[in-house]
Amino acid sequence: MSTSVPKVQDEMLTAVPSLRAFAVSLCGNVDGADDLVQETLCRALAHIDSFQPGTNLRAWLFTILRNQFRSNYRKRRREVEDGDGRYASRLQMLPDQQDQMQVKDVLAALQQLQSDQREALVLISAAGYSYDEAAAICGCAPGTVKSRVNRARTRLAQILAIDGPDGFGPDLWFLAAPAVSRGGSGRPRGRLN
Amino acid sequence: MKKERHLGQRQKTKRNVNRNADGARLDRHTRDKVDSHLRWAYEQIVEEGIPHRFVELVKQLERRKDEEDST
């Protein structure tokens, strides 16, 4: 068993970037997300004996993180937002400021969704889980996940003003980028704080 | 009998249309665009890699577990 523990811990570390991305999607800010990931790792290692080797460790960690988020959320009864832009200021590897603004836009839009719809949409559309896997993580039926994802997509499309090929999106943003660098006013949206 | 078949056909047609509970229809292009936004934002965070605090944390937890196991 002692030989398998280090391997599991290495796998846990490998899963950290995905866990952080999921946590930021749920929390809306990077500090809260990092605390959530830390709680998840502590709980996972404390209950490592309940993990069955050979099963999906990443999905197990996602389940712990999701349950921990809901437990914390019930305690606080309030959503934490990135009102002061701390997340955007802490993104260090983004290529330019337009990208920071857009990540902030997407995160802010996600925070406007119901938490069950948000987690379902992120698991399916961003994290790449199947409906069955997402259902196992969320503790509900695959049909429920499909319904939540559909509602969340519709709501997010409304919030981000995505409506057909001319809607707000990376392609339009990148097309506008040269105009911005020349000092033009080709940006599809106004400057954000 | 005829009525039952008619109802069955209606249900099948309804299932094929992608509508949400609010009755709004989302076309494939919009769905793909929403998903690409999400994936893009998600990948930006994933690309930040593993912050050092988590490497330290896992090492600490590993040491603590080893100590507990040895006592």
Coordinates of N, CA, C and O in Angstrom, one line a residue, chain A residues 68-169:
Chain A
Q68 N -17.9 19.7 -1.1 CA -17.3 20.6 -0.2 C -17.8 22.1 -0.5 O -18.2 22.8 0.5
F69 N -17.9 22.4 -1.8 CA -18.4 23.7 -2.1 C -19.8 23.9 -1.7 O -20.2 24.9 -1.1
R70 N -20.7 22.9 -1.9 CA -22.1 23.0 -1.5 C -22.2 23.0 0.0 O -23.1 23.8 0.5
S71 N -21.3 22.3 0.7 CA -21.4 22.3 2.2 C -21.0 23.8 2.7 O -21.7 24.3 3.5
N72 N -19.9 24.3 2.1 CA -19.5 25.7 2.5 C -20.6 26.7 2.1 O -20.9 27.6 2.9
Y73 N -21.2 26.5 0.9 CA -22.2 27.4 0.5 C -23.4 27.4 1.4 O -24.0 28.5 1.7
R74 N -23.8 26.2 1.9 CA -24.9 26.2 2.8 C -24.6 26.9 4.1 O -25.5 27.5 4.7
K75 N -23.4 26.8 4.5 CA -22.9 27.5 5.7 C -23.0 29.0 5.6 O -23.5 29.7 6.4
R76 N -22.5 29.4 4.5 CA -22.4 30.9 4.3 C -23.7 31.5 3.8 O -24.0 32.7 4.0
R77 N -24.4 30.8 2.9 CA -25.6 31.3 2.3 C -25.4 32.5 1.5 O -26.2 33.4 1.4
R78 N -24.2 32.6 0.9 CA -24.0 33.7 0.0 C -22.9 33.3 -1.0 O -22.1 32.6 -0.7
E79 N -23.1 33.9 -2.1 CA -22.1 33.6 -3.2 C -21.0 34.7 -3.1 O -21.2 35.8 -2.9
V80 N -19.7 34.2 -3.3 CA -18.6 35.2 -3.3 C -18.4 35.6 -4.8 O -18.3 34.7 -5.6
E81 N -18.3 36.8 -5.0 CA -18.0 37.3 -6.4 C -16.7 38.0 -6.5 O -16.0 38.3 -5.5
D82 N -16.3 38.2 -7.7 CA -15.0 38.8 -7.9 C -15.2 40.3 -8.2 O -14.7 40.8 -9.2
G83 N -15.9 40.9 -7.3 CA -16.3 42.3 -7.4 C -15.1 43.3 -7.6 O -15.2 44.2 -8.3
D84 N -14.0 43.0 -6.9 CA -12.8 43.9 -7.0 C -11.8 43.5 -8.1 O -10.8 44.0 -8.2
G85 N -12.2 42.5 -8.9 CA -11.3 42.1 -10.0 C -10.1 41.4 -9.6 O -9.1 41.4 -10.3
R86 N -10.1 40.8 -8.4 CA -8.8 40.1 -7.9 C -8.5 39.0 -8.8 O -7.3 38.7 -9.0
Y87 N -9.5 38.2 -9.3 CA -9.1 37.1 -10.1 C -8.4 37.6 -11.4 O -7.3 37.0 -11.7
A88 N -9.0 38.6 -12.1 CA -8.3 39.0 -13.3 C -6.9 39.5 -13.0 O -6.0 39.2 -13.8
S89 N -6.7 40.2 -11.9 CA -5.4 40.7 -11.6 C -4.4 39.6 -11.3 O -3.2 39.7 -11.4
R90 N -4.9 38.4 -10.9 CA -4.0 37.3 -10.5 C -3.7 36.3 -11.7 O -3.0 35.4 -11.5
L91 N -4.4 36.5 -12.8 CA -4.1 35.6 -13.9 C -2.8 36.1 -14.5 O -2.7 37.1 -15.1
Q92 N -1.8 35.2 -14.4 CA -0.5 35.7 -14.8 C -0.1 35.2 -16.2 O 0.8 35.8 -16.8
M93 N -0.7 34.2 -16.7 CA -0.2 33.6 -17.9 C -1.1 34.0 -19.2 O -1.0 33.4 -20.2
L94 N -2.0 35.0 -18.9 CA -2.8 35.3 -20.1 C -2.0 36.2 -21.0 O -1.2 37.0 -20.6
P95 N -2.3 36.0 -22.3 CA -1.5 36.7 -23.3 C -1.7 38.2 -23.4 O -0.7 38.9 -23.6
D96 N -2.9 38.7 -23.2 CA -3.1 40.1 -23.2 C -4.3 40.5 -22.4 O -5.0 39.6 -21.9
Q97 N -4.5 41.8 -22.3 CA -5.6 42.2 -21.4 C -7.0 41.9 -21.9 O -7.9 41.7 -21.1
Q98 N -7.1 41.8 -23.2 CA -8.5 41.5 -23.7 C -8.9 40.1 -23.2 O -10.0 39.9 -22.8
D99 N -7.9 39.2 -23.1 CA -8.2 37.8 -22.6 C -8.6 37.9 -21.2 O -9.5 37.2 -20.8
Q100 N -7.9 38.7 -20.4 CA -8.3 38.8 -19.0 C -9.7 39.3 -18.8 O -10.5 38.8 -18.0
M101 N -10.1 40.2 -19.6 CA -11.4 40.8 -19.6 C -12.4 39.8 -19.9 O -13.5 39.7 -19.3
Q102 N -12.1 38.9 -20.9 CA -13.1 38.0 -21.3 C -13.3 36.8 -20.3 O -14.4 36.4 -20.1
V103 N -12.2 36.4 -19.7 CA -12.3 35.4 -18.7 C -13.2 35.9 -17.5 O -14.0 35.2 -17.0
K104 N -12.9 37.2 -17.2 CA -13.7 37.8 -16.1 C -15.2 37.9 -16.5 O -16.1 37.6 -15.7
D105 N -15.4 38.2 -17.8 CA -16.8 38.2 -18.3 C -17.5 36.9 -18.1 O -18.6 36.8 -17.7
V106 N -16.8 35.8 -18.6 CA -17.4 34.5 -18.5 C -17.6 34.0 -17.1 O -18.7 33.5 -16.7
L107 N -16.6 34.3 -16.2 CA -16.8 34.0 -14.8 C -17.9 34.7 -14.1 O -18.7 34.2 -13.4
A108 N -18.0 36.0 -14.5 CA -19.1 36.8 -13.9 C -20.5 36.3 -14.4 O -21.5 36.2 -13.6
A109 N -20.5 35.9 -15.7 CA -21.8 35.4 -16.2 C -22.1 34.0 -15.6 O -23.3 33.8 -15.2
L110 N -21.1 33.2 -15.3 CA -21.4 31.9 -14.6 C -22.0 32.1 -13.3 O -22.8 31.3 -12.8
Q111 N -21.5 33.2 -12.6 CA -22.0 33.4 -11.2 C -23.5 33.8 -11.2 O -24.1 33.7 -10.1
Q112 N -24.0 34.1 -12.3 CA -25.4 34.5 -12.4 C -26.3 33.3 -12.6 O -27.5 33.4 -12.5
L113 N -25.7 32.1 -12.8 CA -26.5 30.9 -13.0 C -26.8 30.3 -11.6 O -26.0 30.5 -10.7
Q114 N -27.8 29.4 -11.5 CA -28.0 28.7 -10.3 C -26.8 27.7 -10.2 O -26.3 27.2 -11.2
S115 N -26.5 27.4 -8.9 CA -25.2 26.7 -8.7 C -25.3 25.3 -9.3 O -24.3 24.7 -9.8
D116 N -26.5 24.6 -9.2 CA -26.6 23.3 -9.8 C -26.5 23.3 -11.3 O -25.9 22.4 -11.9
Q117 N -27.0 24.4 -11.9 CA -26.9 24.5 -13.4 C -25.4 24.8 -13.8 O -24.9 24.3 -14.8
R118 N -24.8 25.6 -13.0 CA -23.4 26.1 -13.3 C -22.5 24.9 -13.2 O -21.7 24.7 -14.1
E119 N -22.6 24.1 -12.2 CA -21.7 22.9 -12.0 C -21.9 21.9 -13.2 O -20.9 21.4 -13.7
A120 N -23.1 21.7 -13.5 CA -23.4 20.8 -14.6 C -22.8 21.3 -15.9 O -22.2 20.5 -16.7
L121 N -23.0 22.5 -16.2 CA -22.5 23.1 -17.5 C -21.0 23.0 -17.5 O -20.4 22.7 -18.6
V122 N -20.3 23.4 -16.5 CA -18.8 23.4 -16.4 C -18.3 22.0 -16.6 O -17.4 21.7 -17.3
L123 N -18.9 21.0 -15.9 CA -18.5 19.6 -16.0 C -18.6 19.1 -17.4 O -17.7 18.4 -17.9
I124 N -19.7 19.4 -18.1 CA -20.0 18.9 -19.4 C -19.2 19.7 -20.5 O -18.5 19.1 -21.3
S125 N -19.4 21.0 -20.5 CA -18.9 21.8 -21.6 C -17.4 22.1 -21.5 O -16.7 22.3 -22.5
A126 N -16.9 22.3 -20.2 CA -15.5 22.7 -20.1 C -14.6 21.6 -19.6 O -13.5 21.4 -20.2
A127 N -15.0 20.8 -18.6 CA -14.2 19.8 -18.1 C -14.2 18.5 -18.9 O -13.3 17.6 -18.7
G128 N -15.2 18.4 -19.8 CA -15.2 17.3 -20.7 C -15.7 16.0 -20.2 O -15.4 14.9 -20.7
Y129 N -16.5 16.0 -19.1 CA -17.1 14.8 -18.6 C -18.3 14.4 -19.4 O -19.0 15.2 -20.0
S130 N -18.6 13.1 -19.4 CA -19.8 12.6 -20.1 C -21.0 12.9 -19.1 O -20.8 13.2 -18.0
Y131 N -22.2 12.8 -19.7 CA -23.4 13.0 -18.8 C -23.4 12.0 -17.7 O -23.8 12.4 -16.6
D132 N -23.0 10.8 -17.9 CA -23.1 9.8 -16.9 C -22.1 10.1 -15.8 O -22.3 10.0 -14.6
E133 N -20.9 10.5 -16.2 CA -19.8 10.9 -15.2 C -20.2 12.1 -14.4 O -20.1 12.2 -13.2
A134 N -20.8 13.1 -15.1 CA -21.2 14.3 -14.4 C -22.4 14.0 -13.4 O -22.4 14.6 -12.3
A135 N -23.2 13.1 -13.8 CA -24.4 12.7 -13.0 C -23.8 12.0 -11.7 O -24.3 12.3 -10.6
A136 N -22.8 11.2 -11.8 CA -22.2 10.6 -10.7 C -21.6 11.6 -9.7 O -21.7 11.5 -8.5
I137 N -20.9 12.6 -10.3 CA -20.3 13.7 -9.5 C -21.3 14.5 -8.8 O -21.2 14.8 -7.6
C138 N -22.4 14.8 -9.5 CA -23.4 15.7 -8.9 C -24.5 14.9 -8.1 O -25.3 15.5 -7.4
G139 N -24.4 13.6 -8.2 CA -25.3 12.8 -7.4 C -26.8 12.9 -7.9 O -27.7 13.0 -7.1
C140 N -27.0 12.9 -9.2 CA -28.3 13.0 -9.8 C -28.4 12.1 -11.0 O -27.4 11.5 -11.4
A141 N -29.5 12.1 -11.7 CA -29.7 11.3 -12.9 C -29.1 12.0 -14.1 O -29.1 13.2 -14.1
P142 N -28.6 11.2 -15.1 CA -28.0 11.9 -16.3 C -29.1 12.8 -17.0 O -28.7 13.9 -17.5
G143 N -30.3 12.4 -17.0 CA -31.4 13.3 -17.6 C -31.5 14.6 -16.9 O -31.7 15.7 -17.5
T144 N -31.3 14.6 -15.5 CA -31.3 15.9 -14.8 C -30.1 16.8 -15.2 O -30.3 18.0 -15.3
V145 N -28.9 16.1 -15.4 CA -27.8 16.9 -15.8 C -28.0 17.5 -17.2 O -27.7 18.7 -17.4
K146 N -28.6 16.7 -18.1 CA -28.9 17.3 -19.5 C -29.8 18.5 -19.4 O -29.6 19.5 -20.0
S147 N -30.8 18.4 -18.6 CA -31.8 19.5 -18.4 C -31.1 20.7 -17.8 O -31.3 21.8 -18.3
R148 N -30.2 20.5 -16.8 CA -29.5 21.6 -16.2 C -28.6 22.3 -17.2 O -28.5 23.5 -17.2
V149 N -27.9 21.4 -18.0 CA -26.9 22.0 -18.9 C -27.7 22.8 -20.0 O -27.2 23.9 -20.4
N150 N -28.8 22.3 -20.4 CA -29.6 23.0 -21.5 C -30.0 24.4 -20.9 O -29.9 25.4 -21.6
R151 N -30.6 24.4 -19.7 CA -31.0 25.7 -19.1 C -29.9 26.6 -18.9 O -30.0 27.8 -19.2
A152 N -28.7 26.1 -18.4 CA -27.6 26.9 -18.2 C -27.0 27.5 -19.5 O -26.7 28.7 -19.5
R153 N -27.0 26.7 -20.5 CA -26.5 27.2 -21.8 C -27.4 28.4 -22.3 O -26.9 29.4 -22.8
T154 N -28.7 28.2 -22.2 CA -29.6 29.2 -22.7 C -29.4 30.5 -21.9 O -29.4 31.6 -22.5
R155 N -29.3 30.3 -20.6 CA -29.2 31.5 -19.7 C -27.8 32.2 -20.0 O -27.8 33.5 -20.1
L156 N -26.8 31.4 -20.2 CA -25.5 32.0 -20.4 C -25.4 32.7 -21.8 O -24.8 33.8 -21.9
A157 N -26.1 32.1 -22.8 CA -26.2 32.8 -24.1 C -26.9 34.1 -24.0 O -26.5 35.1 -24.6
Q158 N -27.9 34.2 -23.1 CA -28.6 35.5 -22.9 C -27.6 36.5 -22.2 O -27.5 37.6 -22.6
I159 N -27.0 36.0 -21.2 CA -26.1 36.9 -20.4 C -24.9 37.5 -21.2 O -24.6 38.6 -21.2
L160 N -24.3 36.6 -22.0 CA -23.2 37.0 -22.8 C -23.6 37.5 -24.2 O -22.7 37.8 -25.0
A161 N -24.9 37.6 -24.4 CA -25.4 38.2 -25.6 C -24.9 37.4 -26.8 O -24.5 38.0 -27.9
I162 N -24.9 36.1 -26.7 CA -24.5 35.2 -27.8 C -25.8 34.8 -28.5 O -26.6 34.1 -28.0
D163 N -25.9 35.3 -29.7 CA -27.2 35.0 -30.5 C -26.8 34.9 -32.0 O -26.8 35.8 -32.7
G164 N -26.4 33.6 -32.4 CA -26.0 33.4 -33.7 C -24.6 33.8 -34.0 O -23.8 34.1 -33.1
P165 N -24.2 33.8 -35.3 CA -22.8 34.0 -35.7 C -22.3 35.4 -35.3 O -21.1 35.6 -35.2
D166 N -23.2 36.4 -35.1 CA -22.7 37.8 -34.8 C -22.6 38.0 -33.3 O -22.3 39.1 -32.9
G167 N -22.9 37.0 -32.5 CA -22.8 37.2 -31.1 C -21.4 37.5 -30.5 O -20.4 37.3 -31.2
F168 N -21.4 37.8 -29.3 CA -20.1 38.0 -28.6 C -19.4 36.8 -28.5 O -19.9 35.7 -28.1
G169 N -18.1 36.8 -28.9 CA -17.3 35.5 -28.8 C -15.9 35.8 -29.2 O -15.5 36.8 -29.6

